[in-house]
Amino acid sequence: MRTRKKIFLSAGVLLASTLLLAACGSGGGKTDSSGGSAAGGEDLQTTYNYVYSTDPTTFDYTLSSRTINGDHFANFVDGLLENDKYGNLTPALAESWEVSDDGLKYTYHLRKGVQWVDSEGNEVAEVKAADFVTGLKHAVEVQSETLYIVADSIVGLSDYASGAITDFSQVGVKAVDDYTVEYTLNAPESFWNSKTTYGILYPVNEEFLNEKGDSFGAATPDSILYNGPFLLSNFTAGSVIEYAKNESYWDKDNVYLDEIKFTYYDGSDPSSLFKGFDDGSYATARVFPNDAGYSEVTDKYGDDIIWSETDGTTFNMTFNFNRQTYNATSKADDTQKSDTQKAILNKEFRQAIQFAFDKVTYNAQNVGEEGASKSVRNTLIPGEFVTIDGKNYGDVVQEELVKMDATAFEGVDLKDGQDAYYNADKAKETFAKAKEALSAEGVQFPIHLDLPSPETSQVLVNQAKSLKKSIEDALGADNVVIDVQLLSEDAYNTATYLVNDGKDADFDLSTASGWGPDYIDPSTYLNIYNSRNGDLLHTLGLNGSEIVAGEDTTKGAKDAIGLSEYDALLDAANAITDDNNARYAAYAKAEAWLLDNVLQIPIKANGGLPSLTNVIPFERPYSWAGLSDAKYKNVKVTKEPITSAEYDKAKEAWEKGREESAKEAE
């Protein structure tokens, strides 16, 4: 099982680190005196307790792309479809659906009797087809962070969002009758159904929306209606988040928890997580091999330590190509600012940083030597995300990367679980070329690179120190200096994670960002750096041209790094709608360009973390994309820790079941 951790989407982003959550989920607390009869006689607990690290900012599920929000509202509202434990799309609010022969029209038939309830569990209205129309219209009106997922897919939606048309009835979403929803697409999308598992396509009750007005989706329990497995019973910022089971839920027989409670945790005392597990307060705990008290963990629970699976979220390091804000800096003057920007705009300088960055040692600060390589990732898109004529997508990316730059990347292995790039000798050679070119421009060395880190997180501070050491050791502190900026959590988030406009990005290097897929197609990753409207351009210090009225003030930086070349590759891939092999191969070329030009440096996947847990593994919904795997539906919590042997046995059975399920789907 996995913990959803998209940073800026869903997702993710993100919450700023991966130090908290372990893949098997969390739990703990009250024991079911009935022995868990709802689960077929299993001896289960009915309360699930753990921690959270960043307060949610909104519960408007049509609006937010951030994981700090999506990890919660995924449990409050269902969409048309969801994923089962093998990742298959299965009916949720839609009992059935069909697709037209030309692939342009999707018709969904809703369950009858599904209820909207308020935060107290009182039934308010039945979920109807019109709610899906209202939801999408509302998403446009609030300028949803997730509109990019469907704007170019649904007929007329992009034009309505831009104001080119003003009649929403011209948009390709229609309530045919009370229980039939119809979407009309601009072009066939084999992956369309996977988009229905994301909040942008969730329903909204119009009467309630009008009643709440601008307060709809506020960070309070009564700001939304619920049709999902849980209700938000309490949210106290910086303190606690609590759920209660929705007794009116259409599928409540598959909800085994009555209560869920998350307690705020700032990362300052990692050992407290184990103590909470040991005393029964939590039924999951991340454990930290580098912590002084880890020997107690291994002495008491050595056979119970589980290493979580990795998932589709990729955490990375990004460069700021157009820095405008300098509240957190060690730069002495404008010359250093200018020299740093010139260096970052130099491709070989960025490649040198990538070759000098020891990601395994960096990761070891979080998970120790034993787990240091488990989650290392070398591509933005996981290599096995899709296949191309029977080959893993990642293998094709690797071939294309070598074609682009054999000198830099010949012999590089992009597979997960090892560092494809770290090579101090290659870093020095590449840097020498960059230094020669930059010196000719009058750039003075060393180049100072500001790297923010939250001062309360032991793990993230140690990782920042590790990054600094490996780069300065490889390139020489007379050439490059990493200036770690220790900031409060609020200041750190303001400088990095919570930035919405590139001009506010206050860093030269940042490891606060990451991305996970919204749907099953490579475009869900690669479009984030589209120079015109990419969703994560701001993490590069850039903006989409349409965001700045009358002028794209970041055009110079975009031209310097050649983003128009990347756009052309994306456009070519996106135009292929009738052949997935050809489409994915075209996207592989775009990703190779992204890796060659080092716009971002992939560091690790979400997961690969050690934990103790009472949660039965591989029962929770599984998915590459959407919100399904953030749900606590189907989660079962036992009274005793799951042993590593039990976990391995469950994993083997799950993998076999998933393989059989895939064959049936064919």
XYZ file of C-alpha atoms in Angstrom:
666
model
C 0.000 0.000 0.000
C 1.034 3.568 -0.473
C 0.640 6.954 1.069
C -0.377 9.567 -1.427
C 2.114 12.394 -1.455
C 1.799 14.645 -4.434
C 3.139 17.963 -3.541
C 1.558 20.520 -5.719
C -1.431 18.504 -7.095
C -3.128 16.429 -5.616
C 0.305 16.046 -5.953
C 1.146 16.102 -4.345
C 2.679 17.994 -4.220
C 3.277 18.027 -1.259
C 3.673 19.226 2.365
C 7.312 19.619 2.032
C 8.894 16.318 2.850
C 8.471 12.589 2.779
C 9.632 12.001 6.296
C 6.261 11.411 7.908
C 4.157 8.863 6.183
C 4.760 5.225 5.533
C 3.242 3.216 2.770
C 1.022 0.933 4.748
C -1.094 3.722 6.115
C -1.750 4.441 9.751
C -4.055 3.579 12.549
C -4.493 2.818 16.185
C -6.590 3.558 19.205
C -9.977 2.200 20.204
C -10.636 -1.510 19.924
C -13.870 -2.823 18.467
C -15.446 -4.798 21.292
C -17.405 -6.835 18.782
C -14.196 -8.228 17.361
C -14.620 -6.441 14.066
C -17.578 -8.455 12.819
C -18.096 -5.982 9.969
C -14.910 -7.329 8.459
C -15.938 -10.939 8.481
C -14.844 -11.804 11.996
C -11.360 -10.329 11.860
C -10.135 -8.861 15.152
C -9.956 -5.246 14.068
C -9.686 -1.816 15.585
C -12.121 0.844 14.451
C -10.113 3.992 15.111
C -7.145 5.060 13.048
C -4.683 7.530 14.581
C -1.532 9.079 13.221
C 0.025 12.471 12.462
C -0.042 15.183 9.823
C 2.485 17.928 9.136
C 0.760 20.735 7.202
C -2.689 22.235 7.735
C -5.121 21.932 4.836
C -6.028 25.278 3.282
C -9.284 24.394 1.506
C -11.775 21.570 1.141
C -13.015 22.755 -2.248
C -12.238 19.539 -4.082
C -12.898 21.089 -7.494
C -10.292 23.768 -6.797
C -7.221 22.412 -5.073
C -4.316 20.515 -6.578
C -2.358 20.234 -3.345
C -1.954 16.980 -1.494
C -2.313 18.684 1.872
C -5.943 19.166 0.853
C -6.593 16.232 -1.469
C -5.460 13.643 1.056
C -8.440 14.725 3.129
C -11.234 15.575 0.709
C -10.616 12.309 -1.164
C -12.323 10.758 1.855
C -15.256 13.174 1.875
C -16.513 13.071 -1.725
C -16.689 10.343 -4.374
C -16.539 10.779 -8.132
C -17.894 8.697 -10.974
C -15.247 5.966 -10.746
C -12.604 4.798 -8.280
C -9.768 2.279 -8.189
C -9.838 -1.110 -6.523
C -6.856 -2.575 -4.694
C -5.311 -3.760 -7.964
C -5.628 -0.381 -9.632
C -8.597 -1.265 -11.836
C -11.184 1.443 -12.450
C -14.451 0.376 -10.875
C -17.904 1.934 -10.415
C -18.340 4.542 -7.686
C -21.157 7.063 -8.161
C -21.542 5.735 -11.708
C -22.897 2.190 -11.784
C -22.028 1.773 -15.455
C -20.807 3.701 -18.482
C -20.319 3.456 -22.221
C -18.134 5.118 -24.835
C -19.203 6.095 -28.347
C -17.574 4.354 -31.297
C -15.551 7.464 -32.157
C -14.227 7.723 -28.582
C -15.601 11.240 -28.130
C -18.657 10.725 -25.941
C -18.663 9.156 -22.473
C -22.021 8.433 -20.858
C -22.251 7.546 -17.151
C -25.295 6.084 -15.405
C -25.499 7.110 -11.742
C -26.511 5.055 -8.741
C -29.912 6.002 -7.446
C -30.338 6.971 -3.818
C -26.776 8.225 -3.129
C -27.110 10.975 -0.536
C -25.439 14.285 0.103
C -25.091 14.745 3.869
C -23.879 17.642 5.984
C -20.984 17.522 8.462
C -23.364 16.183 11.123
C -24.447 13.307 8.877
C -27.904 14.687 8.128
C -29.176 13.789 4.653
C -29.646 16.901 2.507
C -30.333 15.787 -1.065
C -29.778 12.981 -3.562
C -26.723 13.134 -5.810
C -27.969 13.922 -9.320
C -26.429 14.295 -12.769
C -26.842 18.080 -12.618
C -24.359 18.121 -9.717
C -21.567 17.138 -12.088
C -22.438 20.042 -14.382
C -22.494 22.404 -11.397
C -19.149 21.082 -10.169
C -17.330 21.725 -13.421
C -18.882 25.174 -13.860
C -17.869 26.075 -10.313
C -14.317 24.867 -10.961
C -13.994 27.379 -13.800
C -15.493 30.185 -11.728
C -12.966 29.702 -8.913
C -10.090 29.309 -11.401
C -9.333 25.789 -10.290
C -5.711 24.791 -9.892
C -6.683 21.528 -11.586
C -8.529 22.898 -14.602
C -5.545 21.964 -16.770
C -6.487 18.304 -16.363
C -9.665 18.640 -18.443
C -9.643 22.133 -20.022
C -8.414 20.978 -23.411
C -10.260 17.670 -23.240
C -13.908 18.700 -22.904
C -15.573 20.475 -25.810
C -15.855 24.218 -25.206
C -14.349 24.182 -21.707
C -11.157 26.032 -22.563
C -13.140 28.670 -24.467
C -15.520 29.112 -21.552
C -12.638 29.445 -19.115
C -10.998 32.105 -21.294
C -14.241 34.000 -21.866
C -14.365 33.230 -25.584
C -17.828 31.787 -24.960
C -20.114 32.755 -22.071
C -22.842 30.134 -22.260
C -21.873 27.090 -20.177
C -24.451 24.977 -22.019
C -21.986 25.023 -24.936
C -19.474 23.107 -22.812
C -19.405 19.343 -23.373
C -20.909 18.230 -20.070
C -24.608 17.481 -19.894
C -27.149 16.078 -17.471
C -29.181 13.956 -19.884
C -31.593 13.170 -17.063
C -31.357 12.929 -13.259
C -29.141 9.847 -13.411
C -27.217 10.205 -16.675
C -24.112 12.363 -17.171
C -22.550 12.845 -20.588
C -19.122 14.280 -21.509
C -18.125 15.167 -25.059
C -14.398 15.353 -25.806
C -12.413 17.273 -28.400
C -10.369 14.202 -29.295
C -10.294 10.576 -28.172
C -8.475 9.948 -24.888
C -7.850 6.351 -23.985
C -7.083 7.561 -20.458
C -10.192 9.719 -19.970
C -11.815 7.502 -17.345
C -8.771 7.824 -15.087
C -9.474 11.572 -14.936
C -12.856 10.941 -13.329
C -11.081 9.901 -10.120
C -9.852 13.472 -9.605
C -11.674 16.306 -7.797
C -12.078 18.520 -10.853
C -14.816 16.144 -12.102
C -16.548 15.606 -8.754
C -20.140 16.749 -8.194
C -21.349 19.840 -6.315
C -24.897 20.428 -5.085
C -26.030 23.738 -6.615
C -28.421 24.775 -3.853
C -25.775 24.265 -1.179
C -23.162 26.062 -3.296
C -25.402 29.083 -3.671
C -26.138 29.060 0.038
C -22.454 29.027 0.983
C -21.272 31.460 -1.681
C -17.602 32.375 -1.301
C -17.306 30.266 1.859
C -17.893 27.021 -0.058
C -14.899 24.769 0.521
C -13.432 26.840 3.350
C -11.226 24.924 5.786
C -14.149 24.103 8.080
C -16.295 20.958 8.373
C -19.543 22.672 7.352
C -18.237 24.235 4.126
C -19.043 21.239 1.907
C -21.548 18.427 1.600
C -20.354 14.827 1.782
C -21.129 11.696 -0.244
C -17.913 9.809 0.514
C -16.915 7.300 3.202
C -16.107 9.872 5.915
C -17.205 13.227 7.303
C -14.847 15.869 8.664
C -15.884 16.093 12.305
C -13.158 18.448 13.545
C -10.322 20.536 12.174
C -8.302 22.706 14.540
C -5.355 24.306 12.736
C -1.963 23.242 14.018
C -3.586 20.692 16.291
C -5.930 17.981 15.024
C -7.963 16.690 12.073
C -10.721 14.150 12.760
C -13.051 12.113 10.536
C -16.210 10.184 11.387
C -17.734 7.372 9.336
C -20.516 8.473 6.988
C -23.409 6.214 8.006
C -25.290 7.177 4.820
C -22.425 6.163 2.529
C -23.526 4.078 -0.441
C -20.735 1.528 0.128
C -20.412 1.642 3.914
C -19.925 -2.144 4.155
C -16.411 -1.550 2.831
C -15.603 1.097 5.448
C -14.080 -0.602 8.508
C -13.094 2.497 10.478
C -15.494 4.531 12.600
C -13.068 7.336 13.415
C -9.809 8.722 12.047
C -7.640 11.194 13.910
C -4.504 13.023 12.777
C -2.467 15.006 15.311
C -0.190 17.833 14.200
C 3.525 16.986 14.123
C 6.284 19.423 13.149
C 9.049 16.897 12.488
C 11.234 18.059 15.368
C 11.118 14.780 17.307
C 11.139 11.759 14.966
C 11.436 9.316 17.853
C 8.012 10.428 19.096
C 6.390 8.524 16.237
C 7.810 5.226 17.417
C 6.904 6.020 21.017
C 3.337 6.669 19.900
C 3.209 3.301 18.167
C 4.802 1.515 21.079
C 2.296 2.872 23.599
C -0.693 2.193 21.336
C -1.458 5.797 20.420
C -0.673 5.165 16.758
C -1.043 2.014 14.710
C 1.573 3.123 12.228
C 4.879 4.874 12.721
C 7.649 5.917 10.427
C 10.883 4.791 12.016
C 14.242 6.400 11.436
C 17.365 4.244 11.141
C 19.583 7.271 11.826
C 17.801 8.141 15.061
C 19.675 7.516 18.297
C 16.824 5.391 19.596
C 16.570 3.111 16.565
C 18.215 0.230 18.436
C 15.152 0.126 20.693
C 12.985 -0.212 17.580
C 14.999 -3.130 16.239
C 15.240 -4.796 19.653
C 11.474 -4.768 20.194
C 10.160 -4.933 16.626
C 13.011 -6.176 14.446
C 10.816 -8.668 12.582
C 8.062 -6.096 12.064
C 9.899 -3.350 10.193
C 8.333 -2.968 6.763
C 9.753 -1.069 3.776
C 6.982 0.563 1.811
C 6.498 0.332 -1.929
C 7.308 3.307 -4.130
C 4.633 4.981 -6.207
C 4.137 7.430 -9.043
C 5.107 10.591 -7.190
C 8.566 11.915 -7.989
C 10.292 14.364 -5.660
C 12.886 16.498 -7.349
C 15.244 19.453 -7.104
C 14.394 22.467 -9.219
C 16.382 25.473 -10.383
C 15.031 29.026 -10.223
C 15.636 30.386 -13.718
C 14.333 33.898 -13.086
C 14.705 34.689 -9.394
C 13.092 37.949 -8.285
C 12.749 37.536 -4.504
C 15.710 37.563 -2.113
C 14.365 37.461 1.436
C 16.283 34.249 2.168
C 19.771 34.680 0.737
C 23.464 34.822 1.548
C 24.276 36.816 -1.585
C 26.321 39.896 -0.812
C 25.399 42.079 -3.783
C 23.658 42.346 -7.156
C 26.706 40.964 -8.941
C 26.384 37.656 -7.110
C 22.660 37.577 -7.952
C 23.345 38.189 -11.631
C 26.209 35.685 -11.777
C 24.084 33.004 -10.155
C 21.283 33.480 -12.656
C 23.696 33.356 -15.592
C 25.148 30.120 -14.227
C 21.734 28.512 -13.755
C 20.793 29.388 -17.331
C 23.871 27.481 -18.547
C 22.952 23.892 -19.431
C 26.370 22.405 -18.653
C 26.394 24.118 -15.258
C 23.103 22.401 -14.449
C 24.413 19.072 -15.724
C 27.473 19.478 -13.523
C 25.268 20.033 -10.481
C 23.349 16.865 -11.357
C 26.511 14.771 -11.705
C 27.856 16.206 -8.421
C 24.706 15.445 -6.406
C 25.007 12.182 -4.450
C 21.340 11.224 -4.140
C 21.980 7.957 -2.308
C 23.834 9.670 0.539
C 21.186 12.397 0.535
C 18.437 9.805 0.882
C 20.346 7.966 3.593
C 19.788 10.944 5.883
C 16.140 9.935 5.935
C 16.166 6.148 5.778
C 19.710 5.064 6.689
C 22.155 3.089 4.613
C 19.880 0.056 4.301
C 17.147 1.981 2.522
C 19.225 4.673 0.841
C 18.800 3.342 -2.692
C 15.308 1.858 -2.439
C 13.419 4.958 -3.556
C 16.025 6.708 -5.729
C 14.452 7.805 -9.025
C 16.207 9.088 -12.138
C 13.292 10.143 -14.325
C 10.264 12.320 -13.768
C 7.943 9.536 -14.967
C 8.397 6.075 -13.409
C 9.917 3.752 -15.983
C 7.052 1.249 -15.763
C 4.250 3.833 -15.890
C 3.316 2.732 -19.419
C 4.781 0.409 -22.041
C 5.777 1.089 -25.640
C 5.523 -1.908 -27.944
C 6.167 -4.162 -24.959
C 9.115 -2.148 -23.614
C 9.052 -0.146 -20.414
C 8.646 3.560 -21.058
C 11.851 4.272 -19.094
C 13.960 2.095 -21.395
C 12.818 4.122 -24.401
C 13.580 7.389 -22.580
C 17.072 6.102 -21.895
C 17.631 5.321 -25.585
C 16.427 8.790 -26.582
C 18.613 10.466 -23.955
C 21.743 8.813 -25.288
C 20.801 9.904 -28.816
C 20.581 13.496 -27.619
C 23.876 13.566 -25.726
C 25.986 10.418 -25.822
C 28.959 12.211 -24.239
C 27.028 12.992 -21.079
C 24.710 9.993 -20.862
C 26.256 6.966 -22.583
C 26.095 4.063 -20.126
C 23.642 5.829 -17.806
C 21.014 3.465 -16.367
C 17.774 5.296 -15.605
C 16.116 2.502 -13.626
C 14.884 3.227 -10.107
C 16.827 2.011 -7.084
C 20.258 3.424 -7.938
C 21.780 6.798 -8.806
C 22.105 7.080 -12.572
C 23.964 10.387 -12.581
C 26.318 10.789 -9.621
C 29.855 10.859 -10.975
C 32.343 13.302 -9.468
C 34.775 13.011 -12.385
C 32.074 13.695 -14.949
C 30.852 16.574 -12.788
C 34.299 18.177 -12.867
C 34.651 17.724 -16.627
C 31.231 19.164 -17.337
C 31.733 22.035 -14.922
C 35.014 22.985 -16.599
C 33.114 23.567 -19.859
C 30.476 25.622 -18.078
C 33.085 27.687 -16.250
C 34.911 28.512 -19.455
C 31.722 29.758 -21.108
C 30.561 31.677 -18.029
C 33.949 33.266 -17.436
C 33.810 34.599 -20.978
C 30.584 36.349 -19.945
C 32.360 37.956 -16.998
C 30.874 35.690 -14.351
C 32.865 35.566 -11.122
C 33.255 32.451 -9.001
C 32.263 30.873 -6.700
C 28.606 30.721 -7.647
C 26.404 30.973 -4.549
C 23.221 28.881 -4.616
C 20.598 29.456 -1.906
C 18.868 26.256 -0.746
C 16.008 26.745 1.779
C 15.383 24.141 4.487
C 12.856 24.080 7.362
C 14.868 24.421 10.559
C 12.520 22.221 12.623
C 13.027 19.110 10.490
C 16.115 17.142 11.444
C 15.852 15.010 8.335
C 15.499 17.863 5.846
C 18.297 19.869 7.462
C 20.598 16.843 7.295
C 19.620 16.253 3.678
C 20.426 19.870 2.825
C 23.835 19.474 4.465
C 24.438 16.268 2.525
C 23.526 17.942 -0.777
C 25.854 20.835 0.035
C 28.742 18.507 0.866
C 28.508 16.297 -2.209
C 28.290 19.230 -4.641
C 31.034 21.280 -3.002
C 33.296 18.201 -2.674
C 32.874 17.333 -6.355
C 33.074 20.836 -7.845
C 35.131 22.653 -5.224
C 33.880 25.361 -2.875
C 35.970 27.821 -4.886
C 33.584 27.131 -7.779
C 30.159 26.491 -6.200
C 28.853 27.163 -2.692
C 25.488 25.863 -1.486
C 24.159 28.352 1.058
C 21.612 26.484 3.183
C 18.920 28.900 4.375
C 17.414 27.632 7.642
C 13.868 28.971 7.849
C 10.804 28.583 10.014
C 8.205 26.206 8.600
C 5.969 29.120 7.558
C 8.839 30.989 5.895
C 10.016 27.821 4.170
C 6.553 27.065 2.766
C 6.132 30.696 1.669
C 9.462 30.617 -0.165
C 8.884 27.252 -1.837
C 5.850 25.007 -1.509
C 3.101 27.604 -1.269
C 4.443 29.788 -4.087
C 1.858 30.376 -6.817
C 3.713 32.972 -8.880
C 7.271 32.402 -10.089
C 8.392 35.875 -9.024
C 7.772 34.886 -5.383
C 9.987 31.784 -5.530
C 12.727 32.613 -3.025
C 15.509 30.170 -3.799
C 18.136 29.160 -6.333
C 17.683 25.459 -5.639
C 14.646 23.854 -4.024
C 13.832 20.298 -3.002
C 10.296 21.200 -1.860
C 8.549 20.160 -5.039
C 7.312 16.935 -6.491
C 4.642 15.615 -8.803
C 2.432 12.603 -9.155
C 0.092 11.724 -12.025
C -3.507 12.888 -12.380
C -4.353 10.364 -15.088
C -2.732 7.488 -16.952
C -0.826 9.196 -19.751
C 2.728 10.651 -19.835
C 1.294 14.098 -20.527
C 0.133 14.262 -16.908
C 3.782 14.626 -15.876
C 5.387 16.368 -18.803
C 2.822 19.126 -19.303
C 3.764 20.634 -15.939
C 6.706 22.402 -17.630
C 4.880 23.458 -20.797
C 6.120 27.064 -21.155
C 2.650 28.415 -21.944
C 0.599 27.101 -19.057
C 2.550 24.407 -17.216
C 1.233 23.821 -13.724
C 4.662 23.790 -12.059
C 6.355 26.580 -13.993
C 6.386 28.611 -10.795
C 8.726 26.024 -9.222
C 11.218 27.075 -11.912
C 10.700 30.766 -11.152
C 8.635 31.040 -14.325
C 5.014 31.656 -15.258
C 2.782 30.785 -18.158
C 2.664 33.623 -20.673
C -1.071 34.045 -20.212
C -0.648 34.717 -16.500
C 1.163 38.050 -16.958
C -1.223 40.550 -18.562
C 0.134 41.873 -21.822
C 3.657 40.579 -21.409
C 5.480 37.410 -20.479
C 8.185 38.784 -18.218
C 9.866 35.376 -18.075
C 10.274 35.007 -21.830
C 13.990 35.753 -21.728
C 14.662 32.943 -19.261
C 12.426 30.556 -21.210
C 14.274 31.333 -24.429
C 17.632 30.869 -22.725
C 16.779 27.331 -21.649
C 15.034 26.490 -24.930
C 11.573 25.771 -23.602
C 10.043 26.319 -27.046
C 11.840 23.127 -28.164
C 10.200 21.267 -25.309
C 6.802 22.723 -26.209
C 7.180 21.470 -29.777
C 7.940 17.945 -28.574
C 4.919 18.007 -26.266
C 2.665 19.284 -29.052
C 3.816 16.545 -31.413
C 3.080 13.847 -28.827
C -0.242 15.316 -27.800
C -1.430 15.373 -31.419
C -1.242 11.565 -31.599
C -4.593 10.235 -30.370
C -5.051 7.024 -32.327
C -1.888 5.076 -31.441
C -0.748 4.871 -27.816
C 2.607 3.303 -28.721
C 3.434 6.202 -31.038
C 2.081 8.726 -28.532
C 4.144 7.360 -25.651
C 7.272 7.137 -27.824
C 6.860 10.814 -28.715
C 6.524 11.691 -25.040
C 9.670 9.680 -24.310
C 11.550 12.087 -26.597
C 10.132 15.029 -24.643
C 11.221 13.533 -21.339
C 14.689 12.847 -22.731
C 14.906 16.545 -23.637
C 13.827 17.456 -20.107
C 16.509 15.229 -18.566
C 19.214 16.355 -20.978
C 18.520 20.008 -20.232
C 18.220 19.392 -16.473
C 15.260 21.658 -15.814
C 14.774 19.583 -12.694
C 16.719 16.769 -11.066
C 14.663 13.710 -10.047
C 15.673 12.572 -6.581
C 13.325 9.947 -5.215
C 9.942 8.343 -5.477
C 7.412 8.561 -2.712
C 7.766 5.470 -0.552
C 10.727 3.242 0.195
C 10.313 4.132 3.873
C 10.644 1.920 6.960
C 7.695 1.700 9.306
C 5.811 -0.287 11.865
C 2.127 -0.796 11.242
C -1.019 -2.551 12.372
C -2.656 -1.898 9.016
C -3.333 -4.953 6.874
C -1.320 -4.334 3.695
C -2.553 -4.198 0.103
C -6.260 -3.779 0.898
C -6.478 -0.036 0.328
C -7.344 1.340 -3.146
C -4.302 1.434 -5.424
C -3.702 3.790 -8.294
C -1.041 5.614 -10.225
C -3.309 8.625 -10.547
C -6.296 10.443 -9.115
C -7.476 10.452 -5.508
C -8.457 6.818 -4.949
C -5.327 5.804 -3.102
C -5.795 8.624 -0.585
C -8.986 6.976 0.632
C -9.227 5.122 3.914
C -12.006 3.017 2.455
C -11.167 -0.708 2.778
C -8.413 0.038 5.312
C -8.336 -2.525 8.124
C -6.391 -2.082 11.367
C -5.433 -5.067 13.507
C -4.388 -5.167 17.153
C -0.914 -6.559 16.489
C 1.921 -5.327 14.253
C 2.163 -6.744 10.762
C 5.389 -8.715 10.471
C 7.717 -8.284 7.526
C 7.040 -11.920 6.593
C 3.287 -11.257 6.575
C 3.842 -8.155 4.493
C 5.953 -10.040 1.952
C 3.342 -12.789 1.703
C 0.573 -10.231 1.184
C 2.645 -8.441 -1.434
C 3.248 -11.655 -3.361
C -0.477 -12.433 -3.327
C -1.318 -8.869 -4.380
C 1.141 -8.922 -7.276
C -0.281 -12.235 -8.457
C -3.821 -10.911 -8.149
C -2.919 -7.739 -10.003
C -1.370 -9.720 -12.841
C -4.449 -11.922 -13.121
C -6.678 -8.877 -12.968
C -4.771 -7.250 -15.809
C -5.170 -10.349 -17.967
C -8.913 -10.365 -17.320
C -9.103 -6.703 -18.314
C -7.482 -7.519 -21.663
